[in-house]
GROMACS .gro file of C-alpha atoms in nm:
model
  471
    1MET     CA    1  -2.515  -7.288  -4.670
    2ILE     CA    2  -2.322  -7.017  -4.487
    3PRO     CA    3  -2.109  -7.160  -4.205
    4SER     CA    4  -2.178  -7.018  -3.863
    5ALA     CA    5  -1.914  -6.807  -3.696
    6PRO     CA    6  -1.703  -6.994  -3.439
    7ALA     CA    7  -1.790  -6.932  -3.077
    8ALA     CA    8  -1.554  -6.704  -2.888
    9ASP     CA    9  -1.315  -6.875  -2.649
   10PRO     CA   10  -1.424  -6.800  -2.289
   11PHE     CA   11  -1.059  -6.784  -2.183
   12LEU     CA   12  -0.986  -6.510  -2.436
   13ILE     CA   13  -1.293  -6.318  -2.323
   14LEU     CA   14  -1.179  -6.345  -1.963
   15LEU     CA   15  -0.827  -6.234  -2.056
   16ALA     CA   16  -0.959  -5.932  -2.246
   17ALA     CA   17  -1.181  -5.840  -1.953
   18LEU     CA   18  -0.888  -5.858  -1.712
   19MET     CA   19  -0.681  -5.636  -1.941
   20LEU     CA   20  -0.958  -5.375  -1.936
   21VAL     CA   21  -0.975  -5.364  -1.556
   22PRO     CA   22  -0.683  -5.117  -1.510
   23ALA     CA   23  -0.825  -4.884  -1.774
   24ALA     CA   24  -1.173  -4.898  -1.620
   25LEU     CA   25  -1.027  -4.839  -1.274
   26ALA     CA   26  -0.832  -4.538  -1.397
   27LEU     CA   27  -1.144  -4.397  -1.559
   28CYS     CA   28  -1.342  -4.438  -1.238
   29VAL     CA   29  -1.066  -4.265  -1.039
   30ARG     CA   30  -1.029  -3.982  -1.289
   31LEU     CA   31  -1.400  -3.913  -1.353
   32PRO     CA   32  -1.591  -4.031  -1.045
   33SER     CA   33  -1.899  -3.812  -1.085
   34ALA     CA   34  -1.932  -3.895  -1.455
   35VAL     CA   35  -1.919  -4.267  -1.378
   36SER     CA   36  -2.186  -4.234  -1.108
   37LEU     CA   37  -2.412  -4.029  -1.333
   38GLY     CA   38  -2.350  -4.285  -1.605
   39PHE     CA   39  -2.482  -4.554  -1.374
   40VAL     CA   40  -2.791  -4.343  -1.306
   41ALA     CA   41  -2.841  -4.296  -1.680
   42LEU     CA   42  -2.821  -4.671  -1.745
   43LEU     CA   43  -3.073  -4.739  -1.469
   44CYS     CA   44  -3.312  -4.485  -1.619
   45VAL     CA   45  -3.284  -4.599  -1.980
   46PHE     CA   46  -3.267  -4.979  -1.970
   47SER     CA   47  -3.546  -5.196  -1.830
   48SER     CA   48  -3.465  -5.515  -1.645
   49SER     CA   49  -3.796  -5.705  -1.633
   50THR     CA   50  -3.843  -5.991  -1.877
   51TRP     CA   51  -4.140  -6.142  -1.695
   52GLY     CA   52  -4.435  -6.143  -1.930
   53GLN     CA   53  -4.239  -6.173  -2.255
   54LEU     CA   54  -4.316  -6.460  -2.490
   55GLN     CA   55  -3.947  -6.488  -2.573
   56GLU     CA   56  -3.727  -6.411  -2.276
   57GLU     CA   57  -3.419  -6.206  -2.362
   58ASN     CA   58  -3.106  -6.120  -2.171
   59THR     CA   59  -3.111  -5.763  -2.049
   60LEU     CA   60  -2.818  -5.532  -1.987
   61TYR     CA   61  -2.823  -5.633  -1.621
   62ALA     CA   62  -2.769  -6.004  -1.704
   63ARG     CA   63  -2.478  -5.964  -1.945
   64GLY     CA   64  -2.173  -6.156  -1.828
   65THR     CA   65  -2.345  -6.378  -1.572
   66GLY     CA   66  -2.264  -6.694  -1.767
   67LEU     CA   67  -1.889  -6.629  -1.753
   68PHE     CA   68  -1.830  -6.433  -1.433
   69PHE     CA   69  -2.125  -6.547  -1.211
   70PHE     CA   70  -2.202  -6.174  -1.171
   71SER     CA   71  -2.313  -5.937  -1.444
   72LEU     CA   72  -2.067  -5.699  -1.608
   73ILE     CA   73  -2.251  -5.394  -1.476
   74ASN     CA   74  -2.236  -5.543  -1.125
   75LEU     CA   75  -1.861  -5.592  -1.161
   76LEU     CA   76  -1.830  -5.235  -1.285
   77LEU     CA   77  -2.022  -5.115  -0.978
   78TRP     CA   78  -1.774  -5.289  -0.750
   79LEU     CA   79  -1.484  -5.148  -0.951
   80ALA     CA   80  -1.628  -4.796  -0.926
   81CYS     CA   81  -1.668  -4.837  -0.549
   82ALA     CA   82  -1.308  -4.953  -0.520
   83ALA     CA   83  -1.193  -4.652  -0.725
   84ALA     CA   84  -1.394  -4.417  -0.504
   85ALA     CA   85  -1.237  -4.573  -0.194
   86ILE     CA   86  -0.888  -4.529  -0.343
   87ARG     CA   87  -0.960  -4.169  -0.433
   88HIS     CA   88  -1.100  -4.104  -0.085
   89THR     CA   89  -0.793  -4.259   0.078
   90VAL     CA   90  -0.548  -4.057  -0.131
   91ASN     CA   91  -0.736  -3.727  -0.108
   92HIS     CA   92  -0.778  -3.672   0.264
   93GLN     CA   93  -0.935  -3.330   0.207
   94GLN     CA   94  -1.235  -3.490   0.040
   95SER     CA   95  -1.460  -3.614   0.320
   96MET     CA   96  -1.776  -3.815   0.263
   97MET     CA   97  -2.105  -3.699   0.405
   98PRO     CA   98  -2.177  -3.897   0.726
   99SER     CA   99  -2.441  -4.160   0.659
  100PRO     CA  100  -2.556  -4.492   0.805
  101PHE     CA  101  -2.479  -4.684   0.486
  102PRO     CA  102  -2.126  -4.806   0.579
  103LYS     CA  103  -2.248  -4.950   0.909
  104PHE     CA  104  -2.535  -5.138   0.750
  105LEU     CA  105  -2.306  -5.251   0.468
  106ALA     CA  106  -2.075  -5.401   0.730
  107ALA     CA  107  -2.370  -5.573   0.900
  108PHE     CA  108  -2.503  -5.731   0.581
  109SER     CA  109  -2.151  -5.820   0.463
  110PHE     CA  110  -2.089  -6.001   0.792
  111MET     CA  111  -2.418  -6.185   0.752
  112LEU     CA  112  -2.342  -6.283   0.393
  113LEU     CA  113  -1.994  -6.399   0.499
  114GLY     CA  114  -2.160  -6.622   0.758
  115HIS     CA  115  -2.390  -6.760   0.490
  116LEU     CA  116  -2.088  -6.826   0.271
  117VAL     CA  117  -1.908  -7.024   0.540
  118LEU     CA  118  -2.217  -7.222   0.643
  119GLY     CA  119  -2.316  -7.284   0.282
  120LEU     CA  120  -1.974  -7.424   0.192
  121ILE     CA  121  -1.983  -7.644   0.501
  122ALA     CA  122  -2.324  -7.770   0.387
  123GLU     CA  123  -2.168  -7.835   0.041
  124LYS     CA  124  -2.385  -7.580  -0.135
  125PRO     CA  125  -2.250  -7.456  -0.471
  126LEU     CA  126  -2.080  -7.116  -0.447
  127PRO     CA  127  -2.290  -6.960  -0.728
  128GLU     CA  128  -2.602  -7.068  -0.542
  129ILE     CA  129  -2.486  -6.905  -0.219
  130LEU     CA  130  -2.396  -6.577  -0.391
  131SER     CA  131  -2.680  -6.577  -0.644
  132TYR     CA  132  -2.905  -6.282  -0.711
  133SER     CA  133  -3.186  -6.478  -0.550
  134GLY     CA  134  -3.009  -6.433  -0.217
  135LEU     CA  135  -2.893  -6.117  -0.040
  136ILE     CA  136  -2.621  -5.992  -0.275
  137ASN     CA  137  -2.841  -5.712  -0.410
  138VAL     CA  138  -2.880  -5.564  -0.062
  139LEU     CA  139  -2.502  -5.514  -0.065
  140ASN     CA  140  -2.522  -5.371  -0.417
  141MET     CA  141  -2.787  -5.124  -0.302
  142LEU     CA  142  -2.574  -5.004  -0.009
  143LEU     CA  143  -2.259  -4.986  -0.222
  144PHE     CA  144  -2.440  -4.776  -0.481
  145SER     CA  145  -2.565  -4.536  -0.214
  146ILE     CA  146  -2.212  -4.498  -0.079
  147LEU     CA  147  -2.074  -4.448  -0.430
  148LEU     CA  148  -2.319  -4.167  -0.499
  149LEU     CA  149  -2.238  -3.995  -0.171
  150MET     CA  150  -1.863  -4.016  -0.234
  151THR     CA  151  -1.878  -3.886  -0.590
  152LEU     CA  152  -2.175  -3.646  -0.606
  153ASN     CA  153  -2.071  -3.408  -0.331
  154GLN     CA  154  -2.086  -3.070  -0.503
  155GLU     CA  155  -2.363  -2.831  -0.602
  156GLN     CA  156  -2.304  -2.889  -0.973
  157HIS     CA  157  -2.329  -3.267  -0.922
  158ARG     CA  158  -2.667  -3.235  -0.758
  159ARG     CA  159  -2.790  -3.006  -1.036
  160ARG     CA  160  -2.668  -3.252  -1.299
  161LEU     CA  161  -2.835  -3.541  -1.118
  162LEU     CA  162  -3.172  -3.366  -1.113
  163PHE     CA  163  -3.139  -3.257  -1.475
  164LEU     CA  164  -3.040  -3.609  -1.582
  165LEU     CA  165  -3.328  -3.775  -1.399
  166LEU     CA  166  -3.588  -3.538  -1.540
  167THR     CA  167  -3.452  -3.544  -1.895
  168LEU     CA  168  -3.432  -3.922  -1.918
  169ALA     CA  169  -3.772  -3.959  -1.754
  170ALA     CA  170  -3.919  -3.735  -2.024
  171ILE     CA  171  -3.755  -3.940  -2.300
  172ARG     CA  172  -3.877  -4.265  -2.146
  173ALA     CA  173  -4.230  -4.128  -2.105
  174VAL     CA  174  -4.252  -4.017  -2.469
  175PHE     CA  175  -4.109  -4.348  -2.591
  176GLY     CA  176  -4.344  -4.553  -2.374
  177LEU     CA  177  -4.658  -4.357  -2.458
  178VAL     CA  178  -4.587  -4.362  -2.834
  179ARG     CA  179  -4.524  -4.736  -2.819
  180TYR     CA  180  -4.844  -4.779  -2.616
  181ALA     CA  181  -5.054  -4.578  -2.864
  182PHE     CA  182  -4.921  -4.713  -3.192
  183PHE     CA  183  -4.712  -5.029  -3.140
  184GLY     CA  184  -4.898  -5.243  -2.888
  185GLY     CA  185  -4.723  -5.127  -2.574
  186ASP     CA  186  -4.460  -5.308  -2.370
  187SER     CA  187  -4.368  -5.656  -2.495
  188ALA     CA  188  -4.327  -5.763  -2.129
  189ASN     CA  189  -4.702  -5.799  -2.073
  190PRO     CA  190  -4.806  -6.104  -1.866
  191TYR     CA  191  -5.175  -6.007  -1.879
  192ARG     CA  192  -5.183  -6.029  -2.257
  193ASN     CA  193  -4.919  -6.295  -2.317
  194PHE     CA  194  -5.001  -6.535  -2.033
  195GLU     CA  195  -5.367  -6.462  -1.948
  196SER     CA  196  -5.489  -6.369  -2.299
  197LEU     CA  197  -5.637  -6.039  -2.178
  198ASP     CA  198  -5.673  -5.749  -2.419
  199ILE     CA  199  -5.455  -5.511  -2.218
  200ARG     CA  200  -5.173  -5.287  -2.332
  201LEU     CA  201  -4.910  -5.153  -2.093
  202VAL     CA  202  -4.674  -4.859  -2.114
  203TYR     CA  203  -4.413  -5.023  -1.887
  204PHE     CA  204  -4.444  -5.340  -1.680
  205ASP     CA  205  -4.106  -5.291  -1.509
  206ILE     CA  206  -4.155  -5.132  -1.167
  207GLY     CA  207  -3.830  -4.939  -1.219
  208ASP     CA  208  -3.973  -4.758  -1.521
  209ASN     CA  209  -4.283  -4.674  -1.320
  210TYR     CA  210  -4.065  -4.536  -1.041
  211ILE     CA  211  -3.869  -4.311  -1.277
  212ALA     CA  212  -4.193  -4.167  -1.417
  213ALA     CA  213  -4.338  -4.121  -1.067
  214LEU     CA  214  -4.019  -3.954  -0.943
  215ALA     CA  215  -4.025  -3.712  -1.235
  216ALA     CA  216  -4.395  -3.641  -1.175
  217PHE     CA  217  -4.321  -3.559  -0.811
  218CYS     CA  218  -4.035  -3.324  -0.903
  219LEU     CA  219  -4.242  -3.147  -1.167
  220ALA     CA  220  -4.539  -3.103  -0.933
  221TRP     CA  221  -4.299  -2.974  -0.666
  222LEU     CA  222  -4.160  -2.713  -0.906
  223LEU     CA  223  -4.508  -2.609  -1.017
  224LEU     CA  224  -4.668  -2.582  -0.674
  225MET     CA  225  -4.395  -2.497  -0.426
  226PRO     CA  226  -4.384  -2.122  -0.342
  227GLY     CA  227  -4.070  -1.936  -0.441
  228VAL     CA  228  -4.029  -2.112  -0.776
  229ARG     CA  229  -4.057  -1.846  -1.046
  230MET     CA  230  -4.083  -1.920  -1.417
  231SER     CA  231  -4.260  -1.788  -1.722
  232LEU     CA  232  -4.611  -1.888  -1.823
  233ALA     CA  233  -4.479  -2.078  -2.125
  234LYS     CA  234  -4.247  -2.284  -1.906
  235ARG     CA  235  -4.527  -2.355  -1.662
  236LEU     CA  236  -4.751  -2.480  -1.941
  237LEU     CA  237  -4.468  -2.699  -2.068
  238LEU     CA  238  -4.415  -2.846  -1.722
  239TRP     CA  239  -4.790  -2.910  -1.679
  240GLY     CA  240  -4.795  -3.105  -2.005
  241TRP     CA  241  -4.482  -3.291  -1.901
  242LEU     CA  242  -4.641  -3.375  -1.565
  243VAL     CA  243  -4.951  -3.517  -1.734
  244ALA     CA  244  -4.729  -3.739  -1.953
  245GLU     CA  245  -4.541  -3.878  -1.652
  246ILE     CA  246  -4.862  -3.950  -1.461
  247ALA     CA  247  -5.012  -4.114  -1.771
  248THR     CA  248  -4.703  -4.336  -1.793
  249VAL     CA  249  -4.772  -4.469  -1.444
  250VAL     CA  250  -5.150  -4.497  -1.480
  251LEU     CA  251  -5.138  -4.675  -1.817
  252SER     CA  252  -4.889  -4.926  -1.682
  253PHE     CA  253  -5.170  -5.060  -1.459
  254ARG     CA  254  -4.940  -5.166  -1.174
  255ARG     CA  255  -5.130  -5.139  -0.847
  256SER     CA  256  -4.810  -5.100  -0.647
  257SER     CA  257  -4.706  -4.811  -0.873
  258LEU     CA  258  -5.041  -4.635  -0.844
  259ILE     CA  259  -5.040  -4.665  -0.466
  260GLY     CA  260  -4.677  -4.553  -0.458
  261LEU     CA  261  -4.752  -4.248  -0.672
  262SER     CA  262  -5.040  -4.156  -0.440
  263LEU     CA  263  -4.808  -4.180  -0.138
  264MET     CA  264  -4.554  -3.956  -0.311
  265PHE     CA  265  -4.815  -3.689  -0.377
  266ALA     CA  266  -4.926  -3.718  -0.015
  267VAL     CA  267  -4.571  -3.614   0.081
  268LEU     CA  268  -4.597  -3.316  -0.153
  269MET     CA  269  -4.926  -3.211   0.004
  270TRP     CA  270  -4.763  -3.236   0.348
  271ARG     CA  271  -4.471  -3.017   0.241
  272LEU     CA  272  -4.686  -2.751   0.073
  273PRO     CA  273  -4.806  -2.445   0.267
  274TRP     CA  274  -5.167  -2.484   0.376
  275GLN     CA  275  -5.284  -2.221   0.126
  276ARG     CA  276  -5.174  -2.441  -0.165
  277ARG     CA  277  -5.293  -2.771  -0.025
  278LEU     CA  278  -5.650  -2.697  -0.130
  279LEU     CA  279  -5.544  -2.631  -0.490
  280PHE     CA  280  -5.334  -2.946  -0.495
  281GLY     CA  281  -5.617  -3.147  -0.340
  282VAL     CA  282  -5.863  -3.030  -0.605
  283LEU     CA  283  -5.617  -3.108  -0.884
  284GLY     CA  284  -5.549  -3.449  -0.729
  285VAL     CA  285  -5.917  -3.540  -0.717
  286LEU     CA  286  -5.968  -3.426  -1.076
  287ALA     CA  287  -5.672  -3.640  -1.183
  288MET     CA  288  -5.787  -3.945  -0.983
  289ILE     CA  289  -6.130  -3.963  -1.145
  290PRO     CA  290  -6.012  -4.040  -1.501
  291ALA     CA  291  -5.722  -4.249  -1.367
  292ALA     CA  292  -5.957  -4.471  -1.164
  293ALA     CA  293  -6.200  -4.498  -1.455
  294THR     CA  294  -5.919  -4.600  -1.690
  295LEU     CA  295  -5.787  -4.857  -1.443
  296MET     CA  296  -6.133  -5.009  -1.398
  297GLN     CA  297  -6.206  -5.021  -1.770
  298GLN     CA  298  -5.870  -5.141  -1.897
  299ARG     CA  299  -5.743  -5.372  -1.621
  300LEU     CA  300  -5.969  -5.454  -1.327
  301GLN     CA  301  -6.280  -5.541  -1.525
  302PHE     CA  302  -6.115  -5.863  -1.641
  303SER     CA  303  -6.073  -5.980  -1.282
  304THR     CA  304  -6.386  -5.863  -1.103
  305GLY     CA  305  -6.650  -5.759  -1.350
  306SER     CA  306  -6.871  -5.482  -1.212
  307LYS     CA  307  -6.764  -5.469  -0.845
  308SER     CA  308  -6.673  -5.147  -0.669
  309PHE     CA  309  -6.338  -4.982  -0.731
  310ILE     CA  310  -6.192  -5.083  -0.393
  311SER     CA  311  -6.311  -5.442  -0.431
  312SER     CA  312  -6.168  -5.449  -0.781
  313LEU     CA  313  -5.837  -5.307  -0.666
  314LEU     CA  314  -5.810  -5.583  -0.402
  315TYR     CA  315  -5.956  -5.855  -0.624
  316ASP     CA  316  -5.704  -6.122  -0.512
  317ILE     CA  317  -5.708  -6.035  -0.139
  318GLY     CA  318  -5.965  -6.108   0.129
  319PRO     CA  319  -6.258  -6.351   0.164
  320ASN     CA  320  -6.453  -6.198  -0.128
  321ARG     CA  321  -6.164  -6.211  -0.371
  322GLY     CA  322  -6.219  -6.287  -0.737
  323THR     CA  323  -5.945  -6.554  -0.752
  324GLU     CA  324  -5.946  -6.911  -0.620
  325VAL     CA  325  -5.622  -6.867  -0.426
  326SER     CA  326  -5.518  -6.567  -0.217
  327ARG     CA  327  -5.220  -6.365  -0.329
  328PHE     CA  328  -5.071  -6.436   0.013
  329TYR     CA  329  -5.066  -6.816  -0.028
  330GLU     CA  330  -4.703  -6.793  -0.135
  331LEU     CA  331  -4.610  -6.611   0.187
  332GLU     CA  332  -4.806  -6.863   0.392
  333ALA     CA  333  -4.612  -7.147   0.229
  334ALA     CA  334  -4.282  -6.969   0.294
  335ALA     CA  335  -4.380  -6.913   0.657
  336ARG     CA  336  -4.444  -7.286   0.702
  337SER     CA  337  -4.102  -7.358   0.555
  338LEU     CA  338  -3.940  -7.126   0.811
  339ASP     CA  339  -4.058  -7.333   1.107
  340GLY     CA  340  -3.760  -7.343   1.345
  341TYR     CA  341  -3.552  -7.099   1.136
  342TRP     CA  342  -3.727  -6.770   1.204
  343LEU     CA  343  -3.433  -6.603   1.377
  344PHE     CA  344  -3.167  -6.637   1.104
  345GLY     CA  345  -3.365  -6.770   0.806
  346LEU     CA  346  -3.281  -7.045   0.560
  347GLY     CA  347  -2.964  -6.883   0.425
  348SER     CA  348  -2.895  -6.708   0.096
  349TRP     CA  349  -2.943  -7.038  -0.086
  350GLY     CA  350  -3.265  -7.127   0.100
  351THR     CA  351  -3.587  -7.227  -0.074
  352PHE     CA  352  -3.942  -7.284   0.048
  353TYR     CA  353  -4.193  -7.550  -0.047
  354GLY     CA  354  -4.557  -7.530  -0.146
  355ASN     CA  355  -4.822  -7.645  -0.393
  356GLU     CA  356  -4.645  -7.637  -0.730
  357ASP     CA  357  -4.973  -7.617  -0.922
  358ILE     CA  358  -5.078  -7.303  -0.735
  359LEU     CA  359  -4.725  -7.160  -0.758
  360ASP     CA  360  -4.682  -7.244  -1.128
  361TYR     CA  361  -4.567  -6.885  -1.195
  362HIS     CA  362  -4.245  -6.977  -1.010
  363PHE     CA  363  -4.166  -7.231  -1.283
  364GLY     CA  364  -4.028  -7.471  -1.024
  365LYS     CA  365  -3.791  -7.221  -0.857
  366PHE     CA  366  -3.890  -7.145  -0.498
  367ASP     CA  367  -3.590  -6.938  -0.391
  368PHE     CA  368  -3.780  -6.608  -0.367
  369VAL     CA  369  -4.118  -6.477  -0.259
  370HIS     CA  370  -4.329  -6.183  -0.371
  371SER     CA  371  -4.239  -5.959  -0.080
  372GLY     CA  372  -3.914  -5.777  -0.025
  373PHE     CA  373  -3.957  -5.795   0.352
  374GLY     CA  374  -4.069  -6.157   0.327
  375HIS     CA  375  -3.765  -6.241   0.114
  376LEU     CA  376  -3.536  -6.094   0.379
  377ILE     CA  377  -3.702  -6.310   0.644
  378LEU     CA  378  -3.680  -6.619   0.422
  379LYS     CA  379  -3.308  -6.573   0.362
  380SER     CA  380  -3.185  -6.397   0.678
  381GLY     CA  381  -3.466  -6.432   0.932
  382VAL     CA  382  -3.599  -6.172   1.168
  383VAL     CA  383  -3.243  -6.052   1.230
  384GLY     CA  384  -3.191  -5.957   0.865
  385LEU     CA  385  -3.530  -5.788   0.848
  386LEU     CA  386  -3.460  -5.581   1.161
  387ILE     CA  387  -3.125  -5.466   1.019
  388PHE     CA  388  -3.297  -5.354   0.698
  389LEU     CA  389  -3.574  -5.179   0.890
  390GLY     CA  390  -3.304  -5.008   1.097
  391LEU     CA  391  -3.161  -4.865   0.775
  392LEU     CA  392  -3.501  -4.730   0.672
  393ALA     CA  393  -3.554  -4.584   1.020
  394ALA     CA  394  -3.215  -4.407   1.008
  395PHE     CA  395  -3.306  -4.265   0.666
  396ASN     CA  396  -3.636  -4.127   0.793
  397LEU     CA  397  -3.478  -3.974   1.104
  398HIS     CA  398  -3.213  -3.800   0.893
  399TYR     CA  399  -3.474  -3.652   0.661
  400LEU     CA  400  -3.701  -3.530   0.940
  401ARG     CA  401  -3.412  -3.373   1.132
  402ASN     CA  402  -3.249  -3.191   0.841
  403ARG     CA  403  -3.529  -3.106   0.597
  404ARG     CA  404  -3.626  -2.776   0.762
  405ARG     CA  405  -3.276  -2.636   0.699
  406MET     CA  406  -3.286  -2.708   0.326
  407LYS     CA  407  -3.392  -2.467   0.054
  408GLY     CA  408  -3.421  -2.470  -0.324
  409ASN     CA  409  -3.290  -2.774  -0.505
  410SER     CA  410  -3.166  -2.931  -0.181
  411ALA     CA  411  -3.522  -2.935  -0.051
  412LEU     CA  412  -3.648  -3.075  -0.382
  413LEU     CA  413  -3.392  -3.358  -0.381
  414ALA     CA  414  -3.455  -3.443  -0.016
  415ASP     CA  415  -3.834  -3.445  -0.061
  416ALA     CA  416  -3.799  -3.659  -0.373
  417GLY     CA  417  -3.590  -3.912  -0.181
  418PHE     CA  418  -3.836  -3.933   0.108
  419ALA     CA  419  -4.134  -3.958  -0.127
  420GLY     CA  420  -3.945  -4.212  -0.337
  421LEU     CA  421  -3.905  -4.442  -0.038
  422LEU     CA  422  -4.282  -4.432   0.013
  423PHE     CA  423  -4.323  -4.526  -0.353
  424TRP     CA  424  -4.114  -4.837  -0.290
  425MET     CA  425  -4.308  -4.947   0.019
  426PRO     CA  426  -4.585  -5.138  -0.171
  427THR     CA  427  -4.316  -5.313  -0.374
  428LEU     CA  428  -4.124  -5.400  -0.058
  429LEU     CA  429  -4.446  -5.545   0.082
  430ILE     CA  430  -4.577  -5.744  -0.219
  431GLY     CA  431  -4.310  -5.726  -0.491
  432THR     CA  432  -3.975  -5.889  -0.565
  433PRO     CA  433  -3.725  -5.601  -0.536
  434VAL     CA  434  -3.444  -5.784  -0.355
  435ILE     CA  435  -3.377  -6.026  -0.640
  436GLU     CA  436  -3.371  -5.746  -0.902
  437PHE     CA  437  -3.038  -5.566  -0.952
  438ARG     CA  438  -3.186  -5.256  -1.116
  439THR     CA  439  -3.466  -5.219  -0.863
  440MET     CA  440  -3.230  -5.236  -0.567
  441LEU     CA  441  -2.994  -4.980  -0.721
  442LEU     CA  442  -3.287  -4.746  -0.781
  443LEU     CA  443  -3.379  -4.796  -0.415
  444GLY     CA  444  -3.017  -4.712  -0.328
  445LEU     CA  445  -3.047  -4.394  -0.535
  446THR     CA  446  -3.365  -4.307  -0.345
  447LEU     CA  447  -3.201  -4.358  -0.006
  448SER     CA  448  -2.899  -4.146  -0.102
  449MET     CA  449  -3.097  -3.840  -0.217
  450PRO     CA  450  -3.154  -3.666   0.120
  451TYR     CA  451  -2.788  -3.723   0.212
  452ILE     CA  452  -2.667  -3.580  -0.120
  453ALA     CA  453  -2.900  -3.285  -0.068
  454HIS     CA  454  -2.768  -3.226   0.284
  455CYS     CA  455  -2.407  -3.260   0.170
  456THR     CA  456  -2.437  -3.009  -0.113
  457ALA     CA  457  -2.654  -2.774   0.094
  458THR     CA  458  -2.383  -2.746   0.360
  459ARG     CA  459  -2.104  -2.697   0.106
  460ARG     CA  460  -2.256  -2.460  -0.146
  461THR     CA  461  -2.161  -2.095  -0.132
  462SER     CA  462  -2.465  -1.967  -0.320
  463THR     CA  463  -2.834  -2.026  -0.255
  464GLN     CA  464  -2.939  -1.956  -0.612
  465PRO     CA  465  -3.185  -2.230  -0.721
  466ALA     CA  466  -3.009  -2.319  -1.047
  467LEU     CA  467  -3.264  -2.575  -1.160
  468TYR     CA  468  -3.540  -2.317  -1.134
  469ALA     CA  469  -3.352  -2.095  -1.375
  470THR     CA  470  -3.346  -2.370  -1.634
  471ALA     CA  471  -3.696  -2.503  -1.570
   0.00000   0.00000   0.00000
């Protein structure tokens, strides 16, 4: 019998990690844009969802939580933000694009500090107060947005960001579609693993769906927006690439993703000149017919049988739903738990109560709800929700005020950010984004895009659309 290797001493691991901090800090100070793009690459490549797997595994975003309370990548994010702040303080000539993120970061930090004080007074464990089931990921989202604005402030940075997003989205689409066709699809498949339904998925993780949808929007923008010139061969390549990205979203069978993708394309139709809207509308209808048929055949038939498409799409909502319990029962239970605490919520450690048999998918943990907005109310009340909505309102006002002055890649990046926020709206309404580190950082990337576009558009000395030349 071969003896097992001795477990590593946690103290030695902690000591080694502390010794690496100065080197990591120096790297972040020396190569700020590379570090930020590295974060974007990690978010694009590595999934975070383990829901639906028969054997749950630790993802990249959970590494280190057992030793440090926070994941290693979260600690690296904070270190990169500290390095960016140091670099900004030393280099006074490098100014950051004005944005609302620092103000809202201060507001949520103050709120979380209040939760920390009240939680300790109530003798709540510190890890429970600062857990990922609370509000910490809202701070991570804002910090990531600020980091991107401080480090990606040149024309070449914006071009690299677009190129990186599109390249990694293509790789992920090919990988996911090949796995779907020949290897059973995503292993995180609750429909097959928990409900015994014969359904394959390309990607269950909403983050992977967002990356594919974002790439599809950018590709459609390049193909349809006037002024973008490229050869016929490149156009055919981009059309095939676009079909692959759309197929990645459709064959993932996430209703929130499909609705989000439709909202993104609605933004593109709005931005197109009226002469091209008809062409885009015809192409959209032709694409929706097989997509709806595939969704009905592969996913919705198991829930509703032969009902209409709309009824099938809303099979767990409304009086004629095909399930015994409404999808909104969870939110109703959380609302009852908030009686008397609506203004400031139950705190970052707060939990709600409800029928455990109906809520068996929570596995006994009632510290989150399936609604990003609802989660904010549960933890921070109406006050926290209004602060978050204020951030989204400031984002929309900035886009609407500055978009008309943007051209080329700046316009593409700004439109992608605005459309990306619309993609996230269904997830913010009925998903669990706030408790997911990767999802919130992708939302932070989305919110930063119009500001990065505005920053580089005002600083660039040439209006040559570099991405078009390489498309």
